[in-house]
Amino acid sequence: MGVTEALARKIVETTYESLPPEVIQSAREVILDGTANMLAGSQEPLAEVVTRYVRSLGGPRHASVVGRGFKTHPLHAAYANGVFCHAMDYEMMWYPATHPTSPVLPALLALAEWRDYPPKAVVRALVLGFEVQGRLRLAQEASGQGVSSLGLHPPGNVGPIGSACACSALLGLDLQRTRWAIGIAASRVSGLTANTGTMTKSSHCGHAARMGLEAALLAELGHTANEDILEARNGYNHVYYRNSLDLDLVVKDFGNPYRMVSPGLGVKRFPSQYPTHWGIQGALEIRERYRIRPEEVERVEVEVGADNEAADRTRPRTGLEGKFSIPYTVAVALLDGRVVIDSFRDERRFAPDVEEMLGRIVVVKNPQIRSMDFHNAWARVTVHTKDGHTYTVRVDRPLGRWDNPLPWERRLEKFYDCALRSLTPQDADAVLRFIERFEEQPSVRPFMDLLRTPIARRRRGRR
């Protein structure tokens, strides 16, 4: 039996009843964090562009566009909500690195709202879509030829296949059609990291959600594809990895345990690229522990790996690009004592105090640190003050990483901070209550009704 067939069998044969309780709880946490990201992302500047684009396409009104007050074609909704979910670079992180939520959850919610599938079925499909992405990333990193080294953005590379598997599970496709869906999705993988720091990075995730859903819908109708696409000549492994992947890792120990719970998922504490989190935490710890005021800072050194993707953006050109800059995120942490969604507006990026602080920050690249290996990465922040003192903090495990989890109360703070950008407090409470018993609910449609309409439109409706 080939790997693609074995993977498709896992998708077809895994039942909801076989999922351990801790996996179902992890799925709820994914839905909580993903929903928060979609709600806040729907109010970002990028969302205005995406909304105009999706509206211009027209189509049947079957699925909700989160926070924008209208329904559209499920494929368009999956795309828009996938973009929103990644718009702030605030969604969950994994090891090996990828953002597994945005390619899968928006696609499943669009499909479930359209066809009225029960939330329990969504949970099963979500778990499977995550497991597929996690196993593919495991095989890639084990080969020593990870997607990042090839210039590929992981959600764009594994996301369409994970989304296709999840949507196939929700549609209840048989073995052959699931293999077709995987084959179709493998021809849709994409995502170039040269677009990091622009709006296009988020489109990788929206594209993955849309393409995965489309692949499953086409397969449902009988659209054929290579049934062994992962291992085929000129297939996924051959073209992208020159047959360097040990594809057995994709199916070996599938769900035993689920990678949702081992190693688990990282809940981001800050809305910025993950390699910046070590430096941000170090800067915040120094500021808080030693009561350092910004005007006392003479020079700052941030020691990170030579491979750190965020090390070279010393003067980000926009607030958005600041999410991918160690100097900028450290500067904001030292100045404001926090790094939040609004830290990445152009107004903050080009404020005089930020410009001045950026001139005091030096990134030191240490080739012995593996910054892009998030399980082994570390960073050191050193602040020299004008009175001659030096303060240093080393960060090995930033708060929120899978092995240093963000406390539940902090997760709820993050949820409400994001949700209240789009919803009233009452509706945010209702969304939280729905998620807490998600798999017991009869339909996702009331949930999507809550997510769809933003505060401003609700207020206009009351007049």
Tab-separated table of N, CA and C in Angstrom, residues 161-262:
chain	number	residue	atom	x	y	z
A	161	ILE	N	-3.114	20.538	1.531
A	161	ILE	CA	-3.322	19.104	1.690
A	161	ILE	C	-4.050	18.818	3.001
A	162	GLY	N	-3.660	19.507	4.075
A	162	GLY	CA	-4.376	19.340	5.338
A	162	GLY	C	-5.822	19.763	5.227
A	163	SER	N	-6.068	20.878	4.531
A	163	SER	CA	-7.437	21.356	4.329
A	163	SER	C	-8.245	20.366	3.499
A	164	ALA	N	-7.642	19.835	2.443
A	164	ALA	CA	-8.346	18.862	1.596
A	164	ALA	C	-8.718	17.616	2.383
A	165	CYS	N	-7.801	17.144	3.227
A	165	CYS	CA	-8.102	15.959	4.046
A	165	CYS	C	-9.209	16.260	5.048
A	166	ALA	N	-9.154	17.437	5.668
A	166	ALA	CA	-10.189	17.804	6.636
A	166	ALA	C	-11.545	17.913	5.963
A	167	CYS	N	-11.601	18.581	4.824
A	167	CYS	CA	-12.877	18.759	4.124
A	167	CYS	C	-13.391	17.427	3.577
A	168	SER	N	-12.493	16.553	3.140
A	168	SER	CA	-12.899	15.222	2.709
A	168	SER	C	-13.539	14.462	3.861
A	169	ALA	N	-12.950	14.597	5.041
A	169	ALA	CA	-13.516	13.932	6.224
A	169	ALA	C	-14.901	14.467	6.530
A	170	LEU	N	-15.078	15.795	6.456
A	170	LEU	CA	-16.378	16.378	6.761
A	170	LEU	C	-17.414	15.987	5.713
A	171	LEU	N	-17.006	15.895	4.458
A	171	LEU	CA	-17.929	15.483	3.398
A	171	LEU	C	-18.229	13.994	3.433
A	172	GLY	N	-17.428	13.221	4.156
A	172	GLY	CA	-17.625	11.778	4.209
A	172	GLY	C	-17.218	11.080	2.915
A	173	LEU	N	-16.160	11.580	2.258
A	173	LEU	CA	-15.724	10.976	1.005
A	173	LEU	C	-15.175	9.571	1.234
A	174	ASP	N	-15.322	8.725	0.227
A	174	ASP	CA	-14.771	7.376	0.320
A	174	ASP	C	-13.274	7.415	0.045
A	175	LEU	N	-12.656	6.234	0.065
A	175	LEU	CA	-11.201	6.151	-0.056
A	175	LEU	C	-10.704	6.738	-1.374
A	176	GLN	N	-11.313	6.342	-2.477
A	176	GLN	CA	-10.836	6.819	-3.768
A	176	GLN	C	-10.970	8.325	-3.906
A	177	ARG	N	-12.114	8.867	-3.497
A	177	ARG	CA	-12.307	10.310	-3.620
A	177	ARG	C	-11.399	11.093	-2.677
A	178	THR	N	-11.093	10.531	-1.534
A	178	THR	CA	-10.152	11.190	-0.639
A	178	THR	C	-8.764	11.228	-1.263
A	179	ARG	N	-8.374	10.162	-1.932
A	179	ARG	CA	-7.086	10.150	-2.636
A	179	ARG	C	-7.078	11.186	-3.766
A	180	TRP	N	-8.186	11.305	-4.458
A	180	TRP	CA	-8.278	12.334	-5.500
A	180	TRP	C	-8.141	13.730	-4.891
A	181	ALA	N	-8.820	13.946	-3.764
A	181	ALA	CA	-8.752	15.266	-3.128
A	181	ALA	C	-7.317	15.612	-2.742
A	182	ILE	N	-6.585	14.642	-2.208
A	182	ILE	CA	-5.179	14.872	-1.867
A	182	ILE	C	-4.385	15.191	-3.129
A	183	GLY	N	-4.666	14.462	-4.208
A	183	GLY	CA	-3.971	14.691	-5.461
A	183	GLY	C	-4.236	16.070	-6.037
A	184	ILE	N	-5.493	16.505	-5.989
A	184	ILE	CA	-5.835	17.849	-6.476
A	184	ILE	C	-5.138	18.912	-5.626
A	185	ALA	N	-5.215	18.760	-4.306
A	185	ALA	CA	-4.631	19.763	-3.403
A	185	ALA	C	-3.121	19.853	-3.561
A	186	ALA	N	-2.471	18.721	-3.817
A	186	ALA	CA	-1.012	18.740	-3.962
A	186	ALA	C	-0.580	19.554	-5.167
A	187	SER	N	-1.474	19.718	-6.150
A	187	SER	CA	-1.171	20.582	-7.294
A	187	SER	C	-1.459	22.048	-6.999
A	188	ARG	N	-1.944	22.351	-5.806
A	188	ARG	CA	-2.294	23.739	-5.454
A	188	ARG	C	-1.373	24.322	-4.385
A	189	VAL	N	-0.357	23.583	-3.940
A	189	VAL	CA	0.507	24.097	-2.871
A	189	VAL	C	1.331	25.271	-3.391
A	190	SER	N	1.615	26.214	-2.491
A	190	SER	CA	2.318	27.430	-2.907
A	190	SER	C	2.751	28.198	-1.667
A	191	GLY	N	3.246	29.405	-1.867
A	191	GLY	CA	3.592	30.287	-0.757
A	191	GLY	C	5.076	30.567	-0.678
A	192	LEU	N	5.507	31.754	-1.112
A	192	LEU	CA	6.910	32.134	-1.127
A	192	LEU	C	7.214	33.096	0.015
A	193	THR	N	8.273	32.788	0.764
A	193	THR	CA	8.577	33.612	1.939
A	193	THR	C	9.116	34.985	1.576
A	194	ALA	N	9.407	35.233	0.306
A	194	ALA	CA	9.781	36.594	-0.100
A	194	ALA	C	8.650	37.575	0.153
A	195	ASN	N	7.429	37.071	0.294
A	195	ASN	CA	6.280	37.925	0.559
A	195	ASN	C	6.042	38.177	2.052
A	196	THR	N	6.931	37.675	2.891
A	196	THR	CA	6.830	37.957	4.324
A	196	THR	C	6.934	39.463	4.556
A	197	GLY	N	6.040	39.978	5.389
A	197	GLY	CA	6.024	41.416	5.663
A	197	GLY	C	5.057	42.180	4.792
A	198	THR	N	4.345	41.454	3.908
A	198	THR	CA	3.335	42.074	3.052
A	198	THR	C	1.990	41.396	3.278
A	199	MET	N	0.944	41.955	2.690
A	199	MET	CA	-0.383	41.367	2.806
A	199	MET	C	-0.452	39.975	2.177
A	200	THR	N	0.414	39.708	1.217
A	200	THR	CA	0.351	38.439	0.492
A	200	THR	C	0.667	37.250	1.382
A	201	LYS	N	1.473	37.438	2.420
A	201	LYS	CA	1.784	36.314	3.320
A	201	LYS	C	0.498	35.698	3.870
A	202	SER	N	-0.452	36.523	4.276
A	202	SER	CA	-1.705	36.002	4.821
A	202	SER	C	-2.534	35.294	3.760
A	203	SER	N	-2.353	35.705	2.502
A	203	SER	CA	-3.120	35.053	1.435
A	203	SER	C	-2.693	33.612	1.233
A	204	HIS	N	-1.466	33.264	1.629
A	204	HIS	CA	-1.054	31.859	1.542
A	204	HIS	C	-2.019	30.977	2.329
A	205	CYS	N	-2.425	31.470	3.493
A	205	CYS	CA	-3.302	30.695	4.372
A	205	CYS	C	-4.733	30.675	3.846
A	206	GLY	N	-5.214	31.822	3.360
A	206	GLY	CA	-6.534	31.847	2.756
A	206	GLY	C	-6.598	30.977	1.512
A	207	HIS	N	-5.550	31.030	0.712
A	207	HIS	CA	-5.471	30.188	-0.483
A	207	HIS	C	-5.496	28.711	-0.098
A	208	ALA	N	-4.767	28.340	0.948
A	208	ALA	CA	-4.742	26.947	1.391
A	208	ALA	C	-6.133	26.479	1.806
A	209	ALA	N	-6.848	27.328	2.549
A	209	ALA	CA	-8.207	26.968	2.969
A	209	ALA	C	-9.115	26.782	1.761
A	210	ARG	N	-9.069	27.734	0.848
A	210	ARG	CA	-9.935	27.678	-0.332
A	210	ARG	C	-9.593	26.493	-1.227
A	211	MET	N	-8.301	26.268	-1.477
A	211	MET	CA	-7.894	25.194	-2.378
A	211	MET	C	-8.180	23.818	-1.797
A	212	GLY	N	-8.040	23.686	-0.480
A	212	GLY	CA	-8.371	22.406	0.146
A	212	GLY	C	-9.848	22.089	0.036
A	213	LEU	N	-10.680	23.106	0.288
A	213	LEU	CA	-12.125	22.921	0.163
A	213	LEU	C	-12.493	22.620	-1.288
A	214	GLU	N	-11.921	23.362	-2.218
A	214	GLU	CA	-12.227	23.123	-3.625
A	214	GLU	C	-11.799	21.719	-4.054
A	215	ALA	N	-10.643	21.266	-3.607
A	215	ALA	CA	-10.172	19.931	-3.964
A	215	ALA	C	-11.158	18.857	-3.503
A	216	ALA	N	-11.658	19.004	-2.279
A	216	ALA	CA	-12.606	18.013	-1.755
A	216	ALA	C	-13.933	18.067	-2.501
A	217	LEU	N	-14.405	19.270	-2.821
A	217	LEU	CA	-15.672	19.395	-3.554
A	217	LEU	C	-15.553	18.827	-4.966
A	218	LEU	N	-14.422	19.057	-5.614
A	218	LEU	CA	-14.209	18.489	-6.944
A	218	LEU	C	-14.151	16.969	-6.882
A	219	ALA	N	-13.429	16.446	-5.900
A	219	ALA	CA	-13.336	14.994	-5.751
A	219	ALA	C	-14.701	14.373	-5.480
A	220	GLU	N	-15.512	15.066	-4.688
A	220	GLU	CA	-16.857	14.569	-4.400
A	220	GLU	C	-17.646	14.371	-5.687
A	221	LEU	N	-17.427	15.225	-6.676
A	221	LEU	CA	-18.160	15.165	-7.941
A	221	LEU	C	-17.520	14.218	-8.964
A	222	GLY	N	-16.387	13.613	-8.592
A	222	GLY	CA	-15.758	12.659	-9.492
A	222	GLY	C	-14.567	13.181	-10.248
A	223	HIS	N	-14.042	14.346	-9.863
A	223	HIS	CA	-12.868	14.940	-10.516
A	223	HIS	C	-11.633	14.119	-10.122
A	224	THR	N	-10.951	13.536	-11.110
A	224	THR	CA	-9.857	12.615	-10.815
A	224	THR	C	-8.534	13.349	-10.617
A	225	ALA	N	-7.603	12.642	-9.995
A	225	ALA	CA	-6.233	13.114	-9.807
A	225	ALA	C	-5.367	11.883	-9.601
A	226	ASN	N	-4.072	12.081	-9.626
A	226	ASN	CA	-3.168	10.975	-9.329
A	226	ASN	C	-3.440	10.474	-7.920
A	227	GLU	N	-3.732	9.197	-7.803
A	227	GLU	CA	-4.135	8.639	-6.511
A	227	GLU	C	-2.955	8.376	-5.583
A	228	ASP	N	-1.741	8.532	-6.095
A	228	ASP	CA	-0.533	8.300	-5.289
A	228	ASP	C	0.367	9.528	-5.323
A	229	ILE	N	-0.231	10.693	-5.215
A	229	ILE	CA	0.468	11.952	-5.496
A	229	ILE	C	1.657	12.218	-4.585
A	230	LEU	N	1.611	11.754	-3.341
A	230	LEU	CA	2.703	12.054	-2.423
A	230	LEU	C	3.985	11.361	-2.848
A	231	GLU	N	3.880	10.118	-3.337
A	231	GLU	CA	5.059	9.333	-3.686
A	231	GLU	C	5.303	9.204	-5.186
A	232	ALA	N	4.402	9.699	-6.027
A	232	ALA	CA	4.476	9.496	-7.474
A	232	ALA	C	5.673	10.217	-8.099
A	233	ARG	N	6.128	9.672	-9.232
A	233	ARG	CA	7.115	10.394	-10.023
A	233	ARG	C	6.501	11.721	-10.456
A	234	ASN	N	7.253	12.788	-10.300
A	234	ASN	CA	6.758	14.148	-10.550
A	234	ASN	C	5.614	14.538	-9.619
A	235	GLY	N	5.530	13.870	-8.496
A	235	GLY	CA	4.543	14.204	-7.476
A	235	GLY	C	5.149	15.087	-6.391
A	236	TYR	N	4.496	15.127	-5.253
A	236	TYR	CA	4.835	16.064	-4.172
A	236	TYR	C	6.273	15.881	-3.677
A	237	ASN	N	6.636	14.664	-3.303
A	237	ASN	CA	7.977	14.413	-2.771
A	237	ASN	C	9.039	14.596	-3.856
A	238	HIS	N	8.748	14.136	-5.037
A	238	HIS	CA	9.726	14.196	-6.124
A	238	HIS	C	10.016	15.643	-6.532
A	239	VAL	N	8.989	16.426	-6.764
A	239	VAL	CA	9.177	17.774	-7.291
A	239	VAL	C	9.725	18.734	-6.242
A	240	TYR	N	9.127	18.724	-5.052
A	240	TYR	CA	9.530	19.705	-4.036
A	240	TYR	C	10.756	19.281	-3.242
A	241	TYR	N	10.933	17.980	-3.053
A	241	TYR	CA	11.974	17.509	-2.130
A	241	TYR	C	12.943	16.509	-2.748
A	242	ARG	N	12.867	16.334	-4.073
A	242	ARG	CA	13.776	15.428	-4.773
A	242	ARG	C	13.832	14.057	-4.097
A	243	ASN	N	12.649	13.610	-3.677
A	243	ASN	CA	12.476	12.295	-3.044
A	243	ASN	C	13.268	12.134	-1.749
A	244	SER	N	13.536	13.260	-1.079
A	244	SER	CA	14.310	13.185	0.167
A	244	SER	C	13.451	12.907	1.393
A	245	LEU	N	12.134	13.018	1.266
A	245	LEU	CA	11.267	12.802	2.429
A	245	LEU	C	11.098	11.323	2.718
A	246	ASP	N	11.152	10.978	3.990
A	246	ASP	CA	10.749	9.638	4.431
A	246	ASP	C	9.236	9.690	4.632
A	247	LEU	N	8.502	9.343	3.590
A	247	LEU	CA	7.048	9.499	3.633
A	247	LEU	C	6.376	8.568	4.638
A	248	ASP	N	7.082	7.553	5.083
A	248	ASP	CA	6.489	6.692	6.110
A	248	ASP	C	6.171	7.487	7.377
A	249	LEU	N	6.907	8.586	7.601
A	249	LEU	CA	6.651	9.416	8.783
A	249	LEU	C	5.295	10.100	8.717
A	250	VAL	N	4.727	10.199	7.523
A	250	VAL	CA	3.418	10.837	7.372
A	250	VAL	C	2.317	9.961	7.953
A	251	VAL	N	2.487	8.656	7.884
A	251	VAL	CA	1.437	7.734	8.358
A	251	VAL	C	1.855	6.931	9.582
A	252	LYS	N	3.159	6.816	9.817
A	252	LYS	CA	3.615	6.072	10.981
A	252	LYS	C	3.162	6.765	12.264
A	253	ASP	N	2.547	6.041	13.150
A	253	ASP	CA	2.056	6.590	14.429
A	253	ASP	C	1.033	7.696	14.240
A	254	PHE	N	0.349	7.714	13.105
A	254	PHE	CA	-0.693	8.720	12.859
A	254	PHE	C	-1.737	8.653	13.982
A	255	GLY	N	-1.868	9.741	14.719
A	255	GLY	CA	-2.834	9.772	15.816
A	255	GLY	C	-2.402	9.012	17.049
A	256	ASN	N	-1.142	8.636	17.133
A	256	ASN	CA	-0.695	7.825	18.275
A	256	ASN	C	0.666	8.321	18.788
A	257	PRO	N	0.675	9.454	19.518
A	257	PRO	CA	-0.467	10.306	19.852
A	257	PRO	C	-0.685	11.359	18.769
A	258	TYR	N	-1.799	12.040	18.843
A	258	TYR	CA	-2.045	13.155	17.935
A	258	TYR	C	-1.081	14.291	18.262
A	259	ARG	N	-0.557	14.913	17.221
A	259	ARG	CA	0.415	15.975	17.435
A	259	ARG	C	-0.216	17.244	18.004
A	260	MET	N	-1.532	17.294	18.013
A	260	MET	CA	-2.232	18.368	18.715
A	260	MET	C	-1.886	18.384	20.203
A	261	VAL	N	-1.624	17.181	20.756
A	261	VAL	CA	-1.348	17.094	22.192
A	261	VAL	C	0.098	16.723	22.484
A	262	SER	N	0.811	16.186	21.512
A	262	SER	CA	2.222	15.872	21.687
A	262	SER	C	2.952	16.128	20.372
